[in-house]
Amino acid sequence: MTGPDPFAGFRQKVQHRSMKLALRGIAATLAILPFAAGSQVTDQTVIEKLKAQGIEPTRQVHSDLCYPASYQEYVRVGKYAIVMLEASTVISDELPIRAAYLIQNTVRVPLQRIAVFDKSIDAAGAGKQVSFYLVPIARLRLGQV
Amino acid sequence: MVDFTGERKAFGVTVFDPQAGLGKGVPAAIRLDEYDAPSDPDPTALAQLLFREYPSYFRTSK
């Protein structure tokens, strides 16, 4: 049987990347990319276009925020959500991630890490690592991040 | 935000919009809970959530 899983939590996937490359080079590249005015261009689209130009990001962090599936589960997990971070960098020594935190009114609120997996390093020396953190939903509710 | 080991600090991951709140996909009882102070999570419930949502990374031995 197919269809949505009624017990599945609500998840939001976000991808962010840092391109510590020659900014002028990127700007010049972006300027010639055929973006339609007013269209919604995803990060992935931009990345694919940059890759086609031979430009790769130095660091990337993909995040996946998972809320409890029900009020009962919400209470049982202490009113936390879970965020999965998949960090990759061409400088493998930068992993593991030292800390993950929320910014609330300029104050850093560190997140509690609940799991971290061994990092993988490819032949070129780039590393990737997945880790999981608890995020207090109360901090997210008011958009205070 | 995350800090990589080494010099790269404060790497932005995501931003939440105060107007949008948690989003419409979140169960209403969670979105509207006024008594939302966090407490110690039940390890069993936390494990169940991880097994269910991230089967690529977590599995049960039972």
Coordinates of N, CA and C in Angstrom, one line a residue:
Chain A
M1 N 0.8 -1.2 0.0 CA 0.0 0.0 0.0 C 0.9 1.2 0.0
T2 N 0.5 2.2 -0.8 CA 1.3 3.4 -0.8 C 0.5 4.6 -0.2
G3 N 1.1 5.7 -0.1 CA 0.4 6.9 0.5 C 1.2 7.4 1.7
P4 N 0.8 8.5 2.2 CA 1.5 9.1 3.3 C 1.4 8.3 4.6
D5 N 2.5 8.2 5.3 CA 2.5 7.5 6.5 C 1.9 8.4 7.6
P6 N 0.7 7.9 8.2 CA 0.0 8.8 9.2 C 0.8 9.0 10.4
F7 N 1.9 8.2 10.7 CA 2.6 8.3 11.9 C 4.0 9.0 11.7
A8 N 4.2 9.4 10.4 CA 5.4 10.1 10.1 C 5.4 11.5 10.7
G9 N 6.6 11.9 11.2 CA 6.7 13.3 11.7 C 6.8 14.3 10.6
F10 N 6.7 15.5 10.9 CA 6.7 16.6 9.9 C 8.2 17.0 9.8
R11 N 8.7 16.9 8.6 CA 10.1 17.2 8.4 C 10.3 18.3 7.4
Q12 N 11.3 19.1 7.6 CA 11.7 20.2 6.7 C 13.2 20.0 6.3
K13 N 13.4 19.9 5.1 CA 14.8 19.7 4.6 C 15.3 21.0 4.1
V14 N 16.5 21.4 4.5 CA 17.1 22.6 4.1 C 18.5 22.4 3.7
Q15 N 19.0 23.0 2.7 CA 20.4 22.8 2.3 C 21.0 24.2 2.3
H16 N 22.1 24.3 2.9 CA 22.8 25.6 2.8 C 24.3 25.3 2.6
R17 N 24.9 26.1 1.9 CA 26.3 25.9 1.5 C 27.1 27.2 1.6
S18 N 28.3 27.0 1.8 CA 29.3 28.1 1.9 C 30.2 28.0 0.7
M19 N 30.4 29.0 0.0 CA 31.3 29.0 -1.1 C 32.5 29.9 -0.8
K20 N 33.5 29.4 -0.2 CA 34.7 30.2 0.1 C 35.6 30.2 -1.2
L21 N 35.0 30.7 -2.2 CA 35.8 30.8 -3.4 C 35.9 32.2 -3.8
A22 N 36.6 32.5 -4.9 CA 36.7 33.9 -5.3 C 35.3 34.4 -5.6
L23 N 34.9 35.4 -4.7 CA 33.6 35.9 -4.8 C 33.3 36.6 -6.1
R24 N 34.3 37.3 -6.6 CA 34.1 37.9 -7.9 C 33.9 36.9 -9.0
G25 N 34.5 35.8 -8.9 CA 34.3 34.7 -9.9 C 32.9 34.2 -9.8
I26 N 32.4 34.0 -8.6 CA 31.0 33.5 -8.4 C 30.1 34.5 -9.0
A27 N 30.3 35.8 -8.6 CA 29.3 36.8 -9.0 C 29.3 36.9 -10.5
A28 N 30.5 36.8 -11.1 CA 30.5 36.8 -12.6 C 29.8 35.6 -13.2
T29 N 29.9 34.5 -12.5 CA 29.2 33.3 -13.0 C 27.7 33.4 -12.9
L30 N 27.3 33.9 -11.7 CA 25.9 34.1 -11.4 C 25.3 35.0 -12.4
A31 N 26.0 36.0 -12.8 CA 25.5 37.1 -13.6 C 25.1 36.5 -15.0
I32 N 25.9 35.5 -15.4 CA 25.6 35.0 -16.8 C 24.7 33.8 -16.8
L33 N 24.2 33.4 -15.6 CA 23.3 32.2 -15.5 C 21.9 32.7 -15.9
P34 N 21.2 31.9 -16.6 CA 19.9 32.3 -17.2 C 18.8 32.2 -16.2
F35 N 18.8 33.1 -15.1 CA 17.7 33.1 -14.1 C 16.6 33.9 -14.7
A36 N 15.4 33.4 -14.6 CA 14.2 34.1 -15.0 C 13.8 35.1 -13.8
A37 N 13.5 36.3 -14.1 CA 13.1 37.2 -13.1 C 11.9 36.8 -12.4
G38 N 11.9 36.8 -11.1 CA 10.7 36.4 -10.3 C 10.5 34.9 -10.2
S39 N 11.3 34.1 -10.8 CA 11.2 32.7 -10.6 C 11.9 32.2 -9.3
Q40 N 11.5 31.1 -8.8 CA 12.1 30.6 -7.6 C 13.2 29.6 -7.9
V41 N 14.4 30.0 -7.6 CA 15.5 29.2 -8.0 C 16.0 28.5 -6.7
T42 N 16.0 27.2 -6.7 CA 16.5 26.5 -5.5 C 18.0 26.5 -5.4
D43 N 18.4 26.3 -4.1 CA 19.9 26.1 -3.9 C 20.4 25.1 -4.9
Q44 N 19.7 24.0 -5.0 CA 20.2 22.9 -5.8 C 20.4 23.3 -7.3
T45 N 19.5 24.1 -7.8 CA 19.6 24.6 -9.1 C 20.9 25.5 -9.3
V46 N 21.1 26.3 -8.3 CA 22.3 27.2 -8.4 C 23.5 26.3 -8.3
I47 N 23.5 25.4 -7.4 CA 24.7 24.5 -7.2 C 25.0 23.8 -8.5
E48 N 23.9 23.2 -9.1 CA 24.2 22.5 -10.4 C 24.8 23.4 -11.4
K49 N 24.3 24.6 -11.5 CA 24.8 25.5 -12.5 C 26.2 25.9 -12.2
L50 N 26.5 26.1 -10.9 CA 27.9 26.4 -10.6 C 28.8 25.2 -10.9
K51 N 28.4 24.0 -10.6 CA 29.2 22.9 -10.9 C 29.5 22.7 -12.4
A52 N 28.5 23.1 -13.2 CA 28.7 23.1 -14.6 C 29.7 24.1 -15.1
Q53 N 29.9 25.1 -14.2 CA 31.0 26.1 -14.5 C 32.3 25.7 -13.9
G54 N 32.3 24.6 -13.2 CA 33.6 24.1 -12.6 C 33.8 24.7 -11.2
I55 N 32.7 25.2 -10.6 CA 32.9 25.8 -9.3 C 32.2 24.9 -8.2
E56 N 32.9 24.5 -7.2 CA 32.4 23.6 -6.2 C 32.4 24.3 -4.8
P57 N 31.4 24.1 -4.0 CA 31.4 24.7 -2.7 C 32.4 24.0 -1.8
T58 N 33.0 24.8 -0.9 CA 34.0 24.3 0.0 C 33.4 23.6 1.2
R59 N 32.3 24.1 1.6 CA 31.5 23.5 2.8 C 30.1 23.4 2.4
Q60 N 29.4 22.4 2.9 CA 28.0 22.3 2.8 C 27.4 21.7 4.1
V61 N 26.2 22.2 4.4 CA 25.5 21.6 5.5 C 24.0 21.4 5.1
H62 N 23.6 20.2 5.0 CA 22.2 19.8 4.7 C 21.5 19.6 6.1
S63 N 20.4 20.2 6.3 CA 19.7 20.0 7.6 C 18.3 19.4 7.3
D64 N 17.9 18.6 8.2 CA 16.6 17.9 8.2 C 16.0 18.1 9.5
L65 N 14.9 18.9 9.7 CA 14.3 19.1 10.9 C 13.1 18.3 11.1
C66 N 13.0 17.5 12.1 CA 11.9 16.5 12.3 C 11.1 16.8 13.6
Y67 N 9.8 17.1 13.4 CA 9.0 17.4 14.6 C 8.3 16.1 15.0
P68 N 7.9 16.0 16.2 CA 7.2 14.8 16.7 C 5.9 14.7 15.8
A69 N 5.4 13.4 15.7 CA 4.3 13.1 14.8 C 2.9 13.4 15.5
S70 N 2.9 13.5 16.8 CA 1.7 13.7 17.6 C 2.0 14.4 18.9
Y71 N 0.9 14.9 19.5 CA 1.1 15.6 20.8 C 1.7 14.6 21.8
Q72 N 1.2 13.4 21.8 CA 1.7 12.4 22.8 C 3.2 12.2 22.6
E73 N 3.6 12.1 21.4 CA 5.1 11.9 21.1 C 5.8 13.2 21.5
Y74 N 5.2 14.3 21.2 CA 5.8 15.6 21.5 C 6.1 15.7 23.0
V75 N 5.2 15.3 23.8 CA 5.4 15.3 25.3 C 6.4 14.3 25.7
R76 N 6.4 13.1 25.1 CA 7.3 12.1 25.5 C 8.8 12.4 25.2
V77 N 9.0 13.1 24.1 CA 10.4 13.5 23.7 C 10.8 14.8 24.3
G78 N 10.0 15.2 25.3 CA 10.4 16.4 26.1 C 10.2 17.7 25.3
K79 N 9.3 17.7 24.4 CA 9.0 18.9 23.6 C 10.2 19.4 22.8
Y80 N 10.9 18.5 22.3 CA 12.0 18.8 21.4 C 11.7 18.3 20.0
A81 N 12.3 19.0 19.0 CA 12.4 18.4 17.6 C 13.8 17.9 17.5
I82 N 14.0 17.2 16.4 CA 15.3 16.6 16.1 C 15.8 17.3 14.8
V83 N 17.0 17.7 14.8 CA 17.6 18.1 13.5 C 18.8 17.3 13.2
M84 N 18.8 16.8 11.9 CA 19.9 16.0 11.4 C 20.8 17.0 10.6
L85 N 22.0 17.0 10.8 CA 23.0 17.8 10.0 C 23.9 16.9 9.3
E86 N 24.0 17.1 8.0 CA 24.9 16.4 7.2 C 25.9 17.4 6.7
A87 N 27.1 17.4 7.3 CA 28.1 18.4 7.0 C 29.2 17.8 6.1
S88 N 29.5 18.5 5.1 CA 30.6 18.0 4.2 C 31.6 19.2 3.9
T89 N 32.8 18.9 3.8 CA 33.8 19.9 3.6 C 35.0 19.3 2.8
V90 N 35.6 20.1 2.0 CA 36.8 19.6 1.3 C 38.0 19.5 2.2
I91 N 37.9 20.1 3.4 CA 39.0 20.0 4.3 C 38.5 19.1 5.4
S92 N 38.8 17.8 5.3 CA 38.2 16.8 6.2 C 38.6 17.0 7.7
D93 N 39.7 17.7 7.9 CA 40.1 18.0 9.3 C 39.1 18.9 10.0
E94 N 38.2 19.5 9.3 CA 37.2 20.4 9.9 C 36.1 19.6 10.5
L95 N 36.0 18.4 10.3 CA 35.0 17.5 10.9 C 35.6 16.8 12.1
P96 N 34.9 16.5 13.1 CA 33.4 16.7 13.3 C 33.1 18.2 13.5
I97 N 31.8 18.5 13.3 CA 31.3 19.8 13.7 C 31.6 20.0 15.2
R98 N 32.2 21.2 15.5 CA 32.5 21.4 16.9 C 31.3 21.7 17.8
A99 N 30.3 22.5 17.2 CA 29.2 22.8 18.0 C 28.0 23.2 17.0
A100 N 26.8 23.0 17.5 CA 25.7 23.5 16.7 C 24.8 24.3 17.7
Y101 N 24.2 25.4 17.3 CA 23.5 26.2 18.3 C 22.5 27.0 17.6
L102 N 21.5 27.6 18.4 CA 20.6 28.5 17.9 C 21.1 29.9 18.3
I103 N 20.7 30.9 17.5 CA 21.0 32.3 17.9 C 19.6 32.9 18.3
Q104 N 19.6 33.3 19.6 CA 18.3 33.9 20.1 C 18.7 35.3 20.7
N105 N 18.3 36.3 20.1 CA 18.6 37.7 20.5 C 20.1 37.8 20.8
T106 N 20.9 37.4 19.8 CA 22.3 37.5 19.8 C 23.0 36.5 20.8
V107 N 22.2 35.7 21.5 CA 22.8 34.8 22.5 C 22.8 33.4 21.8
R108 N 23.9 32.7 22.0 CA 24.0 31.4 21.4 C 23.5 30.4 22.4
V109 N 22.5 29.6 21.9 CA 22.0 28.5 22.7 C 22.5 27.2 22.1
P110 N 23.4 26.5 22.8 CA 24.0 25.3 22.2 C 22.9 24.2 22.2
L111 N 23.0 23.4 21.1 CA 22.1 22.2 21.0 C 22.8 21.0 21.5
Q112 N 21.9 20.1 22.1 CA 22.4 18.9 22.7 C 22.6 17.8 21.5
R113 N 23.8 17.3 21.4 CA 24.0 16.3 20.3 C 23.6 15.0 20.9
I114 N 22.8 14.2 20.1 CA 22.4 12.9 20.6 C 23.0 11.8 19.8
A115 N 23.6 12.1 18.6 CA 24.2 11.0 17.9 C 25.2 11.6 16.9
V116 N 26.3 11.0 16.6 CA 27.2 11.4 15.6 C 27.8 10.1 14.9
F117 N 27.8 10.1 13.6 CA 28.3 9.0 12.9 C 29.8 9.2 12.4
D118 N 30.5 8.2 12.2 CA 31.9 8.3 11.7 C 31.9 9.1 10.4
K119 N 32.9 9.9 10.3 CA 33.0 10.7 9.0 C 33.6 9.8 7.9
S120 N 33.1 10.1 6.7 CA 33.6 9.4 5.6 C 34.5 10.3 4.8
I121 N 35.6 9.8 4.3 CA 36.5 10.7 3.5 C 36.7 10.1 2.1
D122 N 36.5 10.9 1.1 CA 36.6 10.3 -0.2 C 38.1 10.4 -0.7
A123 N 38.3 9.9 -1.9 CA 39.7 9.8 -2.4 C 40.4 11.2 -2.5
A124 N 39.5 12.2 -2.7 CA 40.1 13.6 -2.9 C 40.4 14.2 -1.5
G125 N 40.0 13.6 -0.4 CA 40.3 14.1 0.9 C 39.1 14.9 1.5
A126 N 38.0 15.0 0.8 CA 36.8 15.7 1.3 C 36.1 14.8 2.3
G127 N 35.6 15.4 3.4 CA 34.9 14.6 4.4 C 33.4 14.9 4.5
K128 N 32.7 13.9 5.0 CA 31.3 14.1 5.2 C 30.9 13.4 6.5
Q129 N 30.0 14.0 7.3 CA 29.6 13.5 8.6 C 28.2 13.8 8.9
V130 N 27.5 12.9 9.5 CA 26.1 13.1 9.9 C 26.0 13.1 11.4
S131 N 25.3 14.1 11.9 CA 25.1 14.2 13.4 C 23.6 14.6 13.6
F132 N 23.1 14.3 14.8 CA 21.8 14.6 15.2 C 21.8 15.4 16.5
Y133 N 20.8 16.3 16.6 CA 20.7 17.2 17.7 C 19.3 17.4 18.2
L134 N 19.1 17.7 19.5 CA 17.8 18.1 20.0 C 17.6 19.6 19.9
V135 N 16.4 20.0 19.4 CA 16.1 21.4 19.3 C 14.9 21.7 20.1
P136 N 14.9 22.6 21.1 CA 13.7 22.9 21.9 C 12.7 23.6 21.0
I137 N 11.5 23.0 20.8 CA 10.5 23.6 19.9 C 10.1 25.0 20.4
A138 N 10.2 25.2 21.7 CA 9.8 26.5 22.3 C 10.6 27.6 21.6
R139 N 11.9 27.3 21.3 CA 12.8 28.3 20.7 C 12.4 28.6 19.3
L140 N 11.8 27.6 18.6 CA 11.5 27.8 17.2 C 10.1 28.4 17.0
R141 N 9.2 28.2 18.0 CA 7.8 28.7 17.8 C 7.7 30.2 17.5
L142 N 8.5 31.0 18.2 CA 8.5 32.4 18.0 C 9.4 32.9 17.0
G143 N 10.0 32.0 16.3 CA 11.0 32.4 15.2 C 12.2 33.1 15.8
Q144 N 12.6 32.7 17.0 CA 13.7 33.4 17.7 C 15.0 32.7 17.4
V145 N 15.2 32.3 16.2 CA 16.5 31.6 15.8 C 17.3 32.6 15.0
Chain B
M1 N 23.0 27.4 13.5 CA 24.4 27.7 13.1 C 25.3 26.6 13.6
V2 N 26.4 26.4 12.9 CA 27.3 25.4 13.3 C 28.7 26.0 13.3
D3 N 29.6 25.4 14.1 CA 31.0 25.7 14.1 C 31.8 24.5 13.6
F4 N 32.5 24.7 12.5 CA 33.4 23.6 12.1 C 34.6 23.6 13.0
T5 N 35.2 22.4 13.1 CA 36.5 22.4 13.8 C 37.5 23.2 13.0
G6 N 38.3 24.0 13.7 CA 39.2 24.9 13.0 C 38.7 26.3 13.0
E7 N 39.0 27.0 11.9 CA 38.7 28.5 11.9 C 37.3 28.8 11.5
R8 N 36.6 27.9 10.8 CA 35.3 28.3 10.2 C 34.2 28.2 11.3
K9 N 33.8 29.4 11.7 CA 32.8 29.5 12.8 C 31.5 30.1 12.2
A10 N 30.4 29.9 13.0 CA 29.1 30.5 12.7 C 28.7 30.3 11.3
F11 N 28.7 29.1 10.9 CA 28.2 28.7 9.5 C 26.7 28.6 9.6
G12 N 26.0 29.5 8.9 CA 24.6 29.5 8.9 C 23.9 28.3 8.3
V13 N 22.9 27.7 9.0 CA 22.2 26.5 8.5 C 20.8 26.9 8.1
T14 N 20.1 27.5 9.0 CA 18.7 27.8 8.6 C 18.2 29.0 9.4
V15 N 17.2 29.6 9.0 CA 16.6 30.8 9.7 C 15.1 30.5 9.8
F16 N 14.5 30.8 10.9 CA 13.0 30.6 11.1 C 12.4 32.0 11.0
D17 N 11.3 32.0 10.3 CA 10.5 33.2 10.0 C 9.5 33.4 11.2
P18 N 9.6 34.5 11.9 CA 8.7 34.7 13.0 C 7.2 34.7 12.5
Q19 N 7.0 35.2 11.3 CA 5.6 35.3 10.8 C 5.1 33.9 10.5
A20 N 5.9 33.1 9.9 CA 5.5 31.7 9.5 C 5.4 30.8 10.7
G21 N 6.1 31.0 11.8 CA 6.0 30.1 12.9 C 6.6 28.8 12.5
L22 N 6.0 27.7 13.1 CA 6.5 26.4 12.9 C 6.1 25.8 11.5
G23 N 5.1 26.4 10.9 CA 4.6 25.8 9.6 C 3.3 25.0 9.8
K24 N 2.5 25.0 8.8 CA 1.2 24.4 8.8 C 1.3 22.9 8.9
G25 N 2.4 22.3 8.5 CA 2.4 20.8 8.5 C 2.6 20.2 9.9
V26 N 3.0 21.1 10.9 CA 3.2 20.6 12.3 C 1.8 20.4 12.9
P27 N 1.6 19.3 13.6 CA 0.3 19.1 14.3 C -0.1 20.3 15.1
A28 N -1.4 20.7 15.1 CA -1.9 21.9 15.7 C -1.6 21.9 17.2
A29 N -1.7 20.7 17.8 CA -1.5 20.7 19.3 C -0.1 21.1 19.7
I30 N 0.8 20.8 18.8 CA 2.2 21.2 19.0 C 2.4 22.7 18.7
R31 N 1.8 23.1 17.6 CA 1.9 24.5 17.2 C 1.4 25.5 18.2
L32 N 0.3 25.0 18.9 CA -0.5 25.9 19.7 C -0.2 25.7 21.2
D33 N 0.7 24.8 21.6 CA 1.0 24.5 23.0 C 1.6 25.8 23.6
E34 N 1.0 26.2 24.7 CA 1.5 27.4 25.4 C 2.5 27.0 26.5
Y35 N 2.4 25.7 26.9 CA 3.3 25.3 28.0 C 4.4 24.4 27.4
D36 N 5.3 25.1 26.7 CA 6.2 24.4 25.8 C 7.6 24.3 26.3
A37 N 7.8 24.5 27.6 CA 9.1 24.4 28.2 C 9.7 23.0 28.0
P38 N 10.9 22.8 27.5 CA 11.4 21.5 27.3 C 11.7 20.8 28.6
S39 N 11.6 19.5 28.6 CA 12.0 18.6 29.8 C 12.8 17.5 29.3
D40 N 13.2 16.6 30.2 CA 14.1 15.5 29.8 C 13.3 14.6 28.9
P41 N 13.8 14.2 27.7 CA 13.1 13.3 26.9 C 13.2 11.9 27.4
D42 N 12.1 11.2 27.1 CA 12.1 9.7 27.4 C 12.9 9.0 26.3
P43 N 14.0 8.4 26.8 CA 14.9 7.7 25.8 C 14.2 6.8 24.9
T44 N 13.2 6.0 25.4 CA 12.5 5.1 24.5 C 11.8 5.8 23.4
A45 N 11.1 6.9 23.8 CA 10.3 7.6 22.8 C 11.3 8.2 21.7
L46 N 12.4 8.7 22.2 CA 13.3 9.4 21.3 C 13.9 8.3 20.4
A47 N 14.2 7.1 20.9 CA 14.7 6.1 20.0 C 13.7 5.7 19.0
Q48 N 12.4 5.6 19.4 CA 11.4 5.2 18.4 C 11.2 6.2 17.3
L49 N 11.3 7.5 17.7 CA 11.2 8.5 16.7 C 12.4 8.4 15.7
L50 N 13.6 8.2 16.2 CA 14.8 8.1 15.3 C 14.7 6.9 14.5
F51 N 14.2 5.7 15.0 CA 14.1 4.5 14.2 C 13.1 4.7 13.0
R52 N 12.0 5.4 13.4 CA 10.9 5.6 12.4 C 11.3 6.6 11.3
E53 N 11.9 7.7 11.7 CA 12.2 8.8 10.8 C 13.5 8.7 10.1
Y54 N 14.5 8.0 10.7 CA 15.8 8.0 10.1 C 16.3 6.5 10.0
P55 N 15.5 5.7 9.3 CA 15.9 4.2 9.2 C 17.2 4.0 8.5
S56 N 17.7 5.0 7.8 CA 19.0 4.8 7.2 C 20.1 4.9 8.2
Y57 N 19.8 5.5 9.3 CA 20.9 5.7 10.3 C 20.7 4.9 11.6
F58 N 19.4 4.6 11.9 CA 19.1 3.9 13.2 C 18.3 2.7 12.9
R59 N 18.6 1.6 13.6 CA 17.8 0.4 13.5 C 17.7 -0.2 14.9
T60 N 16.7 -0.9 15.1 CA 16.5 -1.6 16.4 C 17.1 -3.0 16.3
S61 N 17.6 -3.4 17.5 CA 18.2 -4.7 17.5 C 17.2 -5.8 17.9
K62 N 16.0 -5.4 18.2 CA 14.9 -6.4 18.6 C 14.2 -6.8 17.4

